[in-house]
PDB file of C-alpha atoms in Angstrom:
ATOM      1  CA  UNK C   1      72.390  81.483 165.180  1.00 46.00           C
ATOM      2  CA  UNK C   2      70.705  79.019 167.706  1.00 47.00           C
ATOM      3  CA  UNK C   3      67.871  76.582 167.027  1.00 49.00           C
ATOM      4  CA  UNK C   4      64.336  77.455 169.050  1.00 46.00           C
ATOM      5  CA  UNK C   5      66.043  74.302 171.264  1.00 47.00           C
ATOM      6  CA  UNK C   6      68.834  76.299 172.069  1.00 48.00           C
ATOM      7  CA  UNK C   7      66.902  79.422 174.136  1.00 46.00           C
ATOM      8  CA  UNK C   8      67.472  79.537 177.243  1.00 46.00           C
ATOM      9  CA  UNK C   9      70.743  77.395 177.067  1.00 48.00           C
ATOM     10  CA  UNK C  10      74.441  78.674 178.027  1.00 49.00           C
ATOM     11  CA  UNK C  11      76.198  80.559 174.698  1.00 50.00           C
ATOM     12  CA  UNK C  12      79.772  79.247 175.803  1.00 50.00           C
ATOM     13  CA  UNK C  13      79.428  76.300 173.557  1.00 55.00           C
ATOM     14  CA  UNK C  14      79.456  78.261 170.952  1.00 73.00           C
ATOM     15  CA  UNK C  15      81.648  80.890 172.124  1.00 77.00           C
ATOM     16  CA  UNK C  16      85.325  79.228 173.064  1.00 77.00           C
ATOM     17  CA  UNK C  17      87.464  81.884 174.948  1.00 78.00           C
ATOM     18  CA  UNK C  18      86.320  84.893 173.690  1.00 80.00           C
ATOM     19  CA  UNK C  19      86.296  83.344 169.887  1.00 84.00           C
ATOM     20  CA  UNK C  20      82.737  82.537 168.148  1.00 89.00           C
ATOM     21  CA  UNK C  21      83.207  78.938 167.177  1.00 91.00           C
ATOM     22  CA  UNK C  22      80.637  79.174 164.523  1.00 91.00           C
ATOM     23  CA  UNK C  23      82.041  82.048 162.882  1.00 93.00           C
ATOM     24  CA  UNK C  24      85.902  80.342 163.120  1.00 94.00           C
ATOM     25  CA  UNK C  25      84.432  77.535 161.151  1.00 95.00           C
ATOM     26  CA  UNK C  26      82.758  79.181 158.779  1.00 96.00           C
ATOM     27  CA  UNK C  27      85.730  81.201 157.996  1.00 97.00           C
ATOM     28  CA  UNK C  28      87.896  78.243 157.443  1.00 97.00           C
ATOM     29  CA  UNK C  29      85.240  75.927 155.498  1.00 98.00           C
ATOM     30  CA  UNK C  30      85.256  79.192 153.372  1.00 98.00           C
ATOM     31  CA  UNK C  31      89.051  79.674 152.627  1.00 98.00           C
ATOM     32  CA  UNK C  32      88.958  75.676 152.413  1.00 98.00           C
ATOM     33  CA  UNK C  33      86.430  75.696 149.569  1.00 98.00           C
ATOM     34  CA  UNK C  34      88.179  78.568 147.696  1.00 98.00           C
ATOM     35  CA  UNK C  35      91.588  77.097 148.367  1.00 98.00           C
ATOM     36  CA  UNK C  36      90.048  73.743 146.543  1.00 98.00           C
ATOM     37  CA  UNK C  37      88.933  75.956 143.521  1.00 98.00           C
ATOM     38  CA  UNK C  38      92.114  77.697 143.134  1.00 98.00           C
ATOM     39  CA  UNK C  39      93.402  73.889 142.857  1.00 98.00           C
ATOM     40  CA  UNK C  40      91.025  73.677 140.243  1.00 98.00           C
ATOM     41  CA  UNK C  41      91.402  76.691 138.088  1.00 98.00           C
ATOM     42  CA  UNK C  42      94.991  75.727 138.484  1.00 98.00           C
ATOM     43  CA  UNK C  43      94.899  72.240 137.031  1.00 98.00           C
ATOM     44  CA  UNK C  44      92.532  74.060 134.304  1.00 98.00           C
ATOM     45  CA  UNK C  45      95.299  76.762 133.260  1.00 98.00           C
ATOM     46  CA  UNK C  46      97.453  73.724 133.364  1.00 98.00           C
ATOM     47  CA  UNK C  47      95.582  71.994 130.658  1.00 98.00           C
ATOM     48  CA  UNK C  48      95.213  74.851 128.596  1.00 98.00           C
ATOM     49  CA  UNK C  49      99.263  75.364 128.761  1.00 98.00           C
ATOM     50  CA  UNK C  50      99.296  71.645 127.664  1.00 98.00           C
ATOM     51  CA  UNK C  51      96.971  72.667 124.664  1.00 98.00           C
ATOM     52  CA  UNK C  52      99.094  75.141 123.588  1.00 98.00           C
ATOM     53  CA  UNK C  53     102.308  73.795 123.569  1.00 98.00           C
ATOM     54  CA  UNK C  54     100.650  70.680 121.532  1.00 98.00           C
ATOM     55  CA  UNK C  55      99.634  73.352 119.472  1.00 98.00           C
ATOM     56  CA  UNK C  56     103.097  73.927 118.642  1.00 98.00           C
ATOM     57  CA  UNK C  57     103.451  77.794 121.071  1.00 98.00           C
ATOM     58  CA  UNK C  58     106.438  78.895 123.051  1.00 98.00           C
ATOM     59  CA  UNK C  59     104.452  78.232 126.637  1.00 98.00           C
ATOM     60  CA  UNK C  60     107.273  80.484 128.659  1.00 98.00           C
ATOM     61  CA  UNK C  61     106.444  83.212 126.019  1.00 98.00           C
ATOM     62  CA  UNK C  62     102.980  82.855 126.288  1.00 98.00           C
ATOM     63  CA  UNK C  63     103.439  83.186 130.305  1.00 97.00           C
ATOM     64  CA  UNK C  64     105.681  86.720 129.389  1.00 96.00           C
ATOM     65  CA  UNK C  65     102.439  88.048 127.368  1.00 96.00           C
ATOM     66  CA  UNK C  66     100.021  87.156 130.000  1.00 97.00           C
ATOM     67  CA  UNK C  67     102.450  88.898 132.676  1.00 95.00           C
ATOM     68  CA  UNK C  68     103.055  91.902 130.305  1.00 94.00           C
ATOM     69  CA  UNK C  69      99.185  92.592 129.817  1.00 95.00           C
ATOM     70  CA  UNK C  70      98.497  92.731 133.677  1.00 96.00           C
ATOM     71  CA  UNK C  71     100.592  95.443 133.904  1.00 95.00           C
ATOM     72  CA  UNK C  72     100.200  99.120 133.344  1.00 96.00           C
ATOM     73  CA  UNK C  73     100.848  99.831 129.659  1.00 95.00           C
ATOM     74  CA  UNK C  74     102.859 103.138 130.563  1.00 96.00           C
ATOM     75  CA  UNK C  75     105.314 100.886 132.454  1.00 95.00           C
ATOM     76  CA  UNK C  76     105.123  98.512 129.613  1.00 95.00           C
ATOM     77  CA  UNK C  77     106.410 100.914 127.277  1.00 96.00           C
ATOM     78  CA  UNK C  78     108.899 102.500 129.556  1.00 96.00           C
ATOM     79  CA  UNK C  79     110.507  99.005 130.105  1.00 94.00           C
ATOM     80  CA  UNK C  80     110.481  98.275 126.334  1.00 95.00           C
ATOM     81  CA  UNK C  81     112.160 101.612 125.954  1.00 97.00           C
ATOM     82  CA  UNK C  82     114.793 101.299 128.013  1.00 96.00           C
ATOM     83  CA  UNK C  83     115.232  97.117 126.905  1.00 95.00           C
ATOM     84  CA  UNK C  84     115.716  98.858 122.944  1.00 96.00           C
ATOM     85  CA  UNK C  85     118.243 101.706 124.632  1.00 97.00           C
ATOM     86  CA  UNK C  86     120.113  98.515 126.546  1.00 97.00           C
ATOM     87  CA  UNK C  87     120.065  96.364 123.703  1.00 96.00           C
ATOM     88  CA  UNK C  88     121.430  99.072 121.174  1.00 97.00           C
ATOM     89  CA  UNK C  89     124.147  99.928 123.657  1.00 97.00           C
ATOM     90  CA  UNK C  90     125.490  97.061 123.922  1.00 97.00           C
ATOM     91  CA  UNK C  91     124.845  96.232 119.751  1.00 96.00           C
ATOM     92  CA  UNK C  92     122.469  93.229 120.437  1.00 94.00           C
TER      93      UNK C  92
END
């Protein structure tokens, strides 16, 4: 962590009450970097959205699939049971 011109030298400047300095930064340039990517992959699932609602889809039905397949497939099919049971009581 310190340069050859550092032995010998006082560690408080890069310790700051207690915290590592070096380490703080590092931590934040990290979630800074990945906070600039998810900005990214965001503008990309944007365009792709875009794509497919030029293509002539149902976007908000394309966002209920994706949500659908992230979730367990037993609790899939228990919520489509009980959305057929809802639907048939009430003759829809």
């Amino acid at each position: 962590m310190f340069d050859e011109g550092d032995a010998g030298t006082d560690t408080s400047a890069a310790t700051v009450g207690g915290i590592a300095a070096d380490r703080l930064r590092s931590i934040i340039e990290r979630v800074e970097r990945l906070e600039e990517e998810r900005k990214a992959l965001a503008a990309d699932i944007k365009d792709i959205f875009t794509e497919a609602k030029s293509a002539g889809f149902d976007v908000r039905t394309i966002r209920h699939i994706i949500r659908i397949r992230r979730q367990d497939p037993a609790a899939v099919e228990e919520l489509e049971s009980l959305l057929d049971i809802y639907r048939r009581a009430l003759g829809m």
